[in-house]
XYZ file of C-alpha atoms in Angstrom:
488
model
C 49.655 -28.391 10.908
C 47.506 -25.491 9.025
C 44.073 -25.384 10.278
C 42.819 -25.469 6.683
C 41.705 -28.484 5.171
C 43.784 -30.374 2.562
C 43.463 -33.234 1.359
C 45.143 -35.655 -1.250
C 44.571 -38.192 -3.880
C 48.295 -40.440 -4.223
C 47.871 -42.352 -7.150
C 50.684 -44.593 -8.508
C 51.369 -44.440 -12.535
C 51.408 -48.233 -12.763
C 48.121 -48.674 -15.506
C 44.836 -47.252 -15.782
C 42.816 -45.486 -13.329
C 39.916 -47.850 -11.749
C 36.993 -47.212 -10.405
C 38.674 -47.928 -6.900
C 40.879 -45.372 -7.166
C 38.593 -43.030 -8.959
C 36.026 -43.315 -6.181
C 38.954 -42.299 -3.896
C 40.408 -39.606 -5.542
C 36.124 -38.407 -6.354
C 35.120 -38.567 -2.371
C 38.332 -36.097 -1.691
C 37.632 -33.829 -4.704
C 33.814 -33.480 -3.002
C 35.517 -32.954 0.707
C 37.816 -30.533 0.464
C 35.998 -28.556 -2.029
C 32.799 -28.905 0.613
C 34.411 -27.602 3.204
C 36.756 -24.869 1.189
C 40.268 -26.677 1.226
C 42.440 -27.846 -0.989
C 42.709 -30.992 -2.920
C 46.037 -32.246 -4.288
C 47.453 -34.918 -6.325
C 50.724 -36.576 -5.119
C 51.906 -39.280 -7.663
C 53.637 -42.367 -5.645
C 56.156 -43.310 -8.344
C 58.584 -44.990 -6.087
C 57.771 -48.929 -7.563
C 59.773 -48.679 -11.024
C 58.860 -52.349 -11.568
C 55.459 -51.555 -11.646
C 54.955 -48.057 -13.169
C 54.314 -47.757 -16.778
C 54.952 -45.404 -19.504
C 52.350 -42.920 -19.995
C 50.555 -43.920 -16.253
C 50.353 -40.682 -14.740
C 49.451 -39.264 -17.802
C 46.871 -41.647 -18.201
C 45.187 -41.366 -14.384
C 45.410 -37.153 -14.845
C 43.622 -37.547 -17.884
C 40.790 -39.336 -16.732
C 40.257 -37.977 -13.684
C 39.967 -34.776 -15.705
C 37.835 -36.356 -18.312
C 34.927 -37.069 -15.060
C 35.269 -33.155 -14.088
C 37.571 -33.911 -11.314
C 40.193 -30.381 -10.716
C 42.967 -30.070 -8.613
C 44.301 -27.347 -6.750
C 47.826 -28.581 -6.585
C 50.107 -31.633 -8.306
C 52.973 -32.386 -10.205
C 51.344 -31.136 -14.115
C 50.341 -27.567 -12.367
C 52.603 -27.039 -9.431
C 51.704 -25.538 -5.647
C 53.609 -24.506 -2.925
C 54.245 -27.716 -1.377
C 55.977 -29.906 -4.002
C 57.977 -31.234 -5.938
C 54.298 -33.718 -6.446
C 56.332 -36.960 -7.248
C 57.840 -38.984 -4.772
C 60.898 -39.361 -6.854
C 61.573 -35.948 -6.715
C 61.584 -36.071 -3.365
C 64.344 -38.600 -2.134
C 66.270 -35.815 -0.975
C 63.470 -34.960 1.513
C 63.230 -38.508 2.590
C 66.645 -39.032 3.240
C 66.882 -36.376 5.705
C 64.525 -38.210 7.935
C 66.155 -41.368 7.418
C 69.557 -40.037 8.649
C 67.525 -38.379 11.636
C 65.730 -41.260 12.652
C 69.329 -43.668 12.036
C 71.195 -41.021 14.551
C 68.191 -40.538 16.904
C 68.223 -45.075 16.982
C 64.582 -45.104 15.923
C 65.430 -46.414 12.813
C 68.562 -49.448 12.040
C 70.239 -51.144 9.311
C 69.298 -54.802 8.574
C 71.594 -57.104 6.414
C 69.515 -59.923 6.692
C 68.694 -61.326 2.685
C 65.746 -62.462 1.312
C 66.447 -65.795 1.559
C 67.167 -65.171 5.532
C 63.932 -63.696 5.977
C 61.923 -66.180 4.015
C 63.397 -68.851 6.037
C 62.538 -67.008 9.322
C 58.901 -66.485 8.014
C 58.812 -70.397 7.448
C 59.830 -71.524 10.627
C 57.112 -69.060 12.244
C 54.564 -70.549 9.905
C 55.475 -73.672 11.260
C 55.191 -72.819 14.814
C 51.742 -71.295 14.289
C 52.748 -67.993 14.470
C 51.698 -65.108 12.546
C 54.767 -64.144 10.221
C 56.704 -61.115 11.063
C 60.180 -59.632 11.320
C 62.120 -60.917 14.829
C 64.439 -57.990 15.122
C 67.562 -60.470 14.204
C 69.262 -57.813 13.068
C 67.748 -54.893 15.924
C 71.393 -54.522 17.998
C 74.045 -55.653 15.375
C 77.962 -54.641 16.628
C 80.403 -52.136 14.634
C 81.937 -55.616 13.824
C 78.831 -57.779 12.793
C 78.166 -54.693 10.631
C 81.487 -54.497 8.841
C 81.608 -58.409 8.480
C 78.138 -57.983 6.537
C 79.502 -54.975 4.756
C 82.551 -57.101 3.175
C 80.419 -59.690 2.203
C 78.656 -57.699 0.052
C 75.617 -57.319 1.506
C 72.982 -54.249 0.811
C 71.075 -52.781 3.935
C 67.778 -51.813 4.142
C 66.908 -49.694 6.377
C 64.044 -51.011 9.297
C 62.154 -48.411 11.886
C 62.501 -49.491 15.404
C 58.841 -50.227 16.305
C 57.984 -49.155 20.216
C 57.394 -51.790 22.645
C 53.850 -51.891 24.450
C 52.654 -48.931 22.523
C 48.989 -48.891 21.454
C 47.837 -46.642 18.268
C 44.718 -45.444 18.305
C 42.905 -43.448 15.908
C 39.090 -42.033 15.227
C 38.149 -43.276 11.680
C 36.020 -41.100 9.999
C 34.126 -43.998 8.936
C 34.649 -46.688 11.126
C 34.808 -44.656 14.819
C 37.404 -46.127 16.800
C 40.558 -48.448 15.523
C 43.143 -49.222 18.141
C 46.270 -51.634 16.860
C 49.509 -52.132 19.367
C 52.677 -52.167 18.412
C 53.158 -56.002 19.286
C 51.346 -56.666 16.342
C 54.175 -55.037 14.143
C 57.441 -56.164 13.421
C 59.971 -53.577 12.733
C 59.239 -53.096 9.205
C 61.345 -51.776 6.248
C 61.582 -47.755 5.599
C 63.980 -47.892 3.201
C 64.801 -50.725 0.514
C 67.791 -52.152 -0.162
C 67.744 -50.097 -3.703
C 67.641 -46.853 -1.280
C 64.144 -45.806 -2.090
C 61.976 -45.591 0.685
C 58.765 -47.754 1.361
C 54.982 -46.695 1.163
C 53.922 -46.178 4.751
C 57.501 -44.051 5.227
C 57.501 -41.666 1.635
C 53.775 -41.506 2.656
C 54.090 -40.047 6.409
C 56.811 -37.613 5.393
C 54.378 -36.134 2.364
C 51.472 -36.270 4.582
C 53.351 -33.738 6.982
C 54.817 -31.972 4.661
C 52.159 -30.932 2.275
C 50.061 -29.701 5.566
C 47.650 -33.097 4.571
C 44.586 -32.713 7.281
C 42.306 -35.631 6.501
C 43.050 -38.490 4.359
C 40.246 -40.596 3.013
C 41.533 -43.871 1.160
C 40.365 -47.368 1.250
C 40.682 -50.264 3.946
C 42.658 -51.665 2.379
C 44.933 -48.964 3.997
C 43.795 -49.506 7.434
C 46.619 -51.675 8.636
C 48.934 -48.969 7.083
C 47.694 -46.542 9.351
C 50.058 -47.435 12.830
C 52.702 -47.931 10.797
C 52.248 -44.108 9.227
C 52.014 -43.025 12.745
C 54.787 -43.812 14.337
C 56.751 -41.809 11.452
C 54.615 -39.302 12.991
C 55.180 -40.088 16.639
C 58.531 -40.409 15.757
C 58.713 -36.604 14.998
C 56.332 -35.695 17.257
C 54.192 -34.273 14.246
C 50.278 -34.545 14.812
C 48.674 -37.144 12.454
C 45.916 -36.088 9.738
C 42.770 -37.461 10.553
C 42.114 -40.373 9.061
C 39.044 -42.063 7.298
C 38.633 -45.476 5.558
C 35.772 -45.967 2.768
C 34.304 -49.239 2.596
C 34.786 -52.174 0.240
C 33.043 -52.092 -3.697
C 31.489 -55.290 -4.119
C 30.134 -56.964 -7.302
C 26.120 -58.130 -7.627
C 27.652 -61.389 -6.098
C 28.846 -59.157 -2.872
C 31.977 -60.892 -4.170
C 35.104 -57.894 -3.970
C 35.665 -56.375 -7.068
C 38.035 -58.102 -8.662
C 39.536 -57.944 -11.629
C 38.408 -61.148 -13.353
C 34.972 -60.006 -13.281
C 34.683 -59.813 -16.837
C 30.763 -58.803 -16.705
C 31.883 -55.594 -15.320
C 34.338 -53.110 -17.026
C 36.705 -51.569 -14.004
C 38.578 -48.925 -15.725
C 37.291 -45.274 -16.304
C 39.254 -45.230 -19.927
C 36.762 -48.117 -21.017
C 33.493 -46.234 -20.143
C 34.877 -43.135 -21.694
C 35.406 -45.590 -24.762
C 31.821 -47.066 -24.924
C 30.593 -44.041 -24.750
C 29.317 -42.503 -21.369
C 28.740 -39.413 -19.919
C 31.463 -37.987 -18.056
C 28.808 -36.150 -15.709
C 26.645 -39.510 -15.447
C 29.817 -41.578 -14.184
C 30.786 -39.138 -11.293
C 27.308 -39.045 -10.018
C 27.056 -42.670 -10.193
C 30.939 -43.524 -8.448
C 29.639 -40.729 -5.798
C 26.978 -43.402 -4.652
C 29.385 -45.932 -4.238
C 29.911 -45.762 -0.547
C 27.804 -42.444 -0.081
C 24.552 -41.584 -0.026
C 22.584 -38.106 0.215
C 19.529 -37.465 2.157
C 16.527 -38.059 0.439
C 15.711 -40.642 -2.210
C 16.715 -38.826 -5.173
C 20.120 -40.172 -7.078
C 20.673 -37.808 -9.548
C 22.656 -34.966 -9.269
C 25.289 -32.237 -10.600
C 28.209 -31.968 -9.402
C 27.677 -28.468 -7.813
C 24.934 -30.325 -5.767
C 27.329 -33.006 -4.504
C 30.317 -30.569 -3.699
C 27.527 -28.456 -1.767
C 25.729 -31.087 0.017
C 28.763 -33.975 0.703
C 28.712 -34.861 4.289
C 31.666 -37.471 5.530
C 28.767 -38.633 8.333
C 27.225 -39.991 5.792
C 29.821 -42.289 3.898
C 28.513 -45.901 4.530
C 29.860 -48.492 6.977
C 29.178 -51.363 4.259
C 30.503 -52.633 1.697
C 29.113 -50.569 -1.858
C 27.820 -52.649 -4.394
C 28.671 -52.387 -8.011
C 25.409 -52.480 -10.227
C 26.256 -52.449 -13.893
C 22.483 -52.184 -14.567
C 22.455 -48.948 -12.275
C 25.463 -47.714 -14.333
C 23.005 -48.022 -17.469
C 20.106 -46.697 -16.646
C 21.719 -43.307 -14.568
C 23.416 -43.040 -17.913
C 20.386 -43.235 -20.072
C 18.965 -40.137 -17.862
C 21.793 -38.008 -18.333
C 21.533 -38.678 -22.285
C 17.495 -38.030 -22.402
C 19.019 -34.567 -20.822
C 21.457 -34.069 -23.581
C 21.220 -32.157 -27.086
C 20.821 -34.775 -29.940
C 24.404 -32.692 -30.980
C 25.395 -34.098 -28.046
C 24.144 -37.354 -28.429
C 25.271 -37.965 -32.411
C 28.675 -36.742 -30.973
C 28.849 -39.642 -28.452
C 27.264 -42.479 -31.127
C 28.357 -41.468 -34.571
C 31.859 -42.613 -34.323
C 30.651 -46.630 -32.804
C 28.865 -47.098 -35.932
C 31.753 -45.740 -38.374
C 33.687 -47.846 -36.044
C 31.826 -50.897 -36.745
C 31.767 -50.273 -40.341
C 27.883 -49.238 -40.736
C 28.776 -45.571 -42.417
C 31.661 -44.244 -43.660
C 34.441 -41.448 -42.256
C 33.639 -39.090 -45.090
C 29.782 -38.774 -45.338
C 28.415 -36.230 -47.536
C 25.474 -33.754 -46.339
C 22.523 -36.439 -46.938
C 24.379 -39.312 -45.729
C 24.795 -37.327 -42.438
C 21.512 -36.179 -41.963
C 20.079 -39.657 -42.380
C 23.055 -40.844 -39.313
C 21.420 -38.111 -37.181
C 17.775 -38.866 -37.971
C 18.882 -42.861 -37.282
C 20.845 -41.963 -33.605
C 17.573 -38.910 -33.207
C 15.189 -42.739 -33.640
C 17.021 -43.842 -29.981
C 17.401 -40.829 -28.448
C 15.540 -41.628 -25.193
C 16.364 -45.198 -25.842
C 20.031 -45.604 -25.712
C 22.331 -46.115 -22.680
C 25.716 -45.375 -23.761
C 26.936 -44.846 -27.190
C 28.330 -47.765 -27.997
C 24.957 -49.651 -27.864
C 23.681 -47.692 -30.772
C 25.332 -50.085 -33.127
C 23.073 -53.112 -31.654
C 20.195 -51.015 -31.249
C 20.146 -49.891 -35.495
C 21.631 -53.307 -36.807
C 17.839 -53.881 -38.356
C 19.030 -50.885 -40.461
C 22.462 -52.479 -42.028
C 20.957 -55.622 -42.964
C 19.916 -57.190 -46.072
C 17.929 -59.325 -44.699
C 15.959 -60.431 -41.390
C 15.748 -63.500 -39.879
C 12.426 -63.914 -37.974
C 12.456 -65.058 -34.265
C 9.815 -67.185 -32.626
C 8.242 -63.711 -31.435
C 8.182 -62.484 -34.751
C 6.750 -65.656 -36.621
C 3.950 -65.980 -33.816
C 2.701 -62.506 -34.964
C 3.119 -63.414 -38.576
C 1.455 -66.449 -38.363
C -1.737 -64.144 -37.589
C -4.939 -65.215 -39.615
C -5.288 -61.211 -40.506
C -1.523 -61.057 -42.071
C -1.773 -61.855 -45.058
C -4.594 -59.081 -46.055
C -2.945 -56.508 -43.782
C 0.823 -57.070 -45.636
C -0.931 -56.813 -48.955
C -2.970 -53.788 -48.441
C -0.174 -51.618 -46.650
C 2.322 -52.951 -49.474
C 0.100 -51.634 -51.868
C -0.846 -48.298 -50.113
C 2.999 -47.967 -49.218
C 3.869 -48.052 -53.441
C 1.502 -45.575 -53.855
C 4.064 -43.088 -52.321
C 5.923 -40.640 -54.293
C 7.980 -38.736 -51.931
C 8.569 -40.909 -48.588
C 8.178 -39.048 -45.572
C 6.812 -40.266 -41.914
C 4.076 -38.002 -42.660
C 3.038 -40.241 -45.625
C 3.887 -43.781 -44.230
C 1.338 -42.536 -41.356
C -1.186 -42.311 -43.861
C -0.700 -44.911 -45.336
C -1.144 -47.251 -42.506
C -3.650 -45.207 -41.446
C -5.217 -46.089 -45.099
C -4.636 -49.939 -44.438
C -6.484 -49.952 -41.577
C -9.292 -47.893 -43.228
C -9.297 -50.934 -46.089
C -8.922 -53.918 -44.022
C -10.962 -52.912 -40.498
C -7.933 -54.117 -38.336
C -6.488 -51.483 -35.789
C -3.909 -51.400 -33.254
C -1.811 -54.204 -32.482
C -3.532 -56.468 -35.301
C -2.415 -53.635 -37.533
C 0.739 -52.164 -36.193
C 2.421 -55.465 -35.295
C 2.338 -56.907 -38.372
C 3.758 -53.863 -40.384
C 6.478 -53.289 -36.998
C 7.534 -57.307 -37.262
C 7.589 -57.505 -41.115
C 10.228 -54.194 -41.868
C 11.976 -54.544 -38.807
C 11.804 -58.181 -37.396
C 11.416 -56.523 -33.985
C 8.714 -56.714 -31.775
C 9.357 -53.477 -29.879
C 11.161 -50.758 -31.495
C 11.044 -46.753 -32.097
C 8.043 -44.832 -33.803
C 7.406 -47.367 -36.543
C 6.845 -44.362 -39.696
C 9.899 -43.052 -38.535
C 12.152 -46.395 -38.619
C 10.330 -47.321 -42.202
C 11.172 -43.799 -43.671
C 14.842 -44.289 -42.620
C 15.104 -47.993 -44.123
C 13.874 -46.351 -47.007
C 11.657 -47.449 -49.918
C 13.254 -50.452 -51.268
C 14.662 -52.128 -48.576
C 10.814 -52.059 -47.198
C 9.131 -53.091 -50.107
C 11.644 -55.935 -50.124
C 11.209 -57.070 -46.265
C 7.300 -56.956 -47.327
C 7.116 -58.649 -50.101
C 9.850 -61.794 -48.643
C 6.963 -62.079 -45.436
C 4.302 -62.488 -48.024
C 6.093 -65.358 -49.507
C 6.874 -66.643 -46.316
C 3.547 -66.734 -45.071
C 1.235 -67.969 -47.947
């Protein structure tokens, strides 16, 4: 094996790519490009059941969209491939026919209904279901008999008695299985394509893989990939299993958590920073020295250590998510921010797809309003709805500060100082408010509240001149004069 270091992201084109998987194929990206390797992507397309048209397309493009790069795979090409495991049943098969001469590897006729019924009966006896080797030493004869029945083989490796595998987790130190615990397990299906753990060991060697960091999911997968290895007498990468992501519950992710969106397509979709999503999936599992979270991704390529991926389980904090978002936006251009908003509120019907020069310049100075506000830019339909609406409907919060002894004089006064206007500008609505308070001797919140509650029906909100000079004069005058009717 090269002394180099390359490692590998495998994804299989069955759906969308998750935050799992991105995390996985992230933490690789960040090692090899730490340490100078290489990083490839090998698509596992062997499960036609499961795979899905457009799949790898899909995962390439949204690893791509988070600023992930790849040195080698099947869309650029490299040295190593072909980069999809269909390609590659040639390859396979001349393993298979070594292993099948060499007696490391057997057919087995058994059918699914035979195994199923042998897995019962173990059940029953209180043992752990696994494969007995029925089918280990068949004859020439028991083999043609099966044959003229009909019957499809698959293809089983010959697991080693009283072996133990040991291996030194990059994460988890030490992990020692033995080969008791393993029946001989299926290399090749019935269909003739070969299984995970074998396709996998073969590419692994292959493609020169050094160090493979995948979840733990994989860690009982790990003997089984190396006694392909053993087998061949091929030296195994190192290994290194990342912990469990866990929701606020420290339930395991799962996909019926609703409250939490899983897939990297649906952030891109809301509206999120590309930049702002890798540096939050790099937490998950990682952490840097210091207290500091944010970072670019130069930073994390420069300063990723695999010491320091974490021995429990990461949890999944949507709230996180939102804020380290908001950051990255308050550190964007408002071109950049208008970009990621403007097409939620066409979406939601607010403004049209053809907006002429003032129409735009009133969307920008409305998404400019939340700048430093907004979290994604999805949210800024929510955030402006006070904008879209004819008219308000006053909360308990609202009516409390209406209800005010000084209201009444203060609506009346700005009302009147605000009609005065000729050409509406913050600059103007300042002064008038400043005016009111002149008139009526009532300053800050007796003052501001009011006005804020009455033309916006919020409590909190953005600069208050600026959010009246973007309703505009009508719609203001209106909201005023419906709260003095509602509160005499």
């Amino acid at each position: 094996m090269a002394n180099n270091v390359r490692v590998r992201y495998a994804p299989s084109p069955t759906g969308h790519l998750h935050i799992g998987n991105a995390r996985t194929a992230l933490f690789n990206y960040l090692y090899a490009k730490h340490l100078g390797g290489s990083f490839i992507i090998r698509t596992e397309d062997t499960d036609d059941k499961r795979n899905v048209e457009g799949g790898e397309e899909s995962q390439l493009m949204y690893l791509k969209w988070l600023g992930i790069k790849w040195d080698e795979g099947a869309d650029i090409g490299g040295d190593y491939g072909p980069y999809r495991q269909t390609e590659r049943l040639d390859i396979y098969q001349k393993y298979v026919d070594d292993l099948l001469e060499r007696g490391l590897a057997y057919k087995c006729y058994m059918t699914e209904e035979e195994l199923e019924k042998e897995r019962e009966e173990q059940r029953a006896n209180g043992q752990v279901p696994k494969y007995s080797g029925a089918h280990r030493d068949l004859t020439e004869e028991q083999i043609k008999q099966f044959e003229a029945e009909g019957r499809k083989p698959s293809i089983r490796f010959r697991v080693p008695a009283n072996k133990t595998y040991t291996f030194q987790d990059i994460v988890r130190d030490k992990i020692t299985f033995e080969s008791s615990d393993f029946g001989d397990w299926v290399m090749v299906k019935k269909n003739g394509i070969p299984t995970y753990n074998f396709a996998v060991a073969i590419d692994d060697h292959s493609m020169e893989i050094s160090h493979v960091l995948r979840g733990e999911e994989h860690i009982s997968n790990t003997p089984k990939q190396m006694m392909i290895f053993d087998a061949f007498g091929w030296q195994a990468p190192q290994y290194g299993h990342m912990t469990l992501i866990l929701n606020e519950n420290r339930k395991k992710l799962s996909k019926r958590d609703e409250h939490i969106l899983q897939f990297i397509e649906q952030y891109k979709n809301l509206g999120y920073i590309p930049e702002a999503l890798f540096n939050f999936i790099a937490l998950l599992g990682w952490s840097p020295v210091g207290e500091e979270e944010i970072f670019t991704q130069e930073q994390f390529i420069e300063m990723f250590d695999p010491d320091r991926l974490s021995t429990s389980p990461a949890i999944f904090d949507p709230a996180k998510l939102k804020w380290m978002n908001n950051q990255y936006i308050k550190q964007a251009s408002l071109d950049e921010v208008v970009e990621l908003s403007l097409p939620h509120l066409i979406k939601a019907g607010r403004l049209p797809e053809e907006m002429d020069e003032k129409q735009k310049a009133w969307a920008v100075d409305l998404i400019r309003l939340y700048h430093e506000q907004l979290s994604y830019g999805a949210e800024i339909v929510e955030l402006t709805e006070l904008f879209f609406k004819e008219t308000i409907e006053y909360g308990e919060d609202a009516m409390a500060v209406l209800k005010e002894e000084q209201v009444p004089e203060v609506m009346e006064t700005f009302l009147a100082k605000f009609d005065e206007i000729e050409e509406l500008s913050p600059e103007e609505i300042k002064a008038s408010i400043k005016a009111t308070q002149k008139e009526t001797k009532q300053k800050g919140k007796k003052l501001f509240m009011p006005i804020r509650v009455a033309t916006t029906g919020q409590v909190h909100g953005p600069e208050l001149p600026n959010a009246i000079f973007l309703l505009g004069k009508d719609v203001v005058k209106a909201r005023l004069n419906h709260v003095l009717e509602l509160i005499k």
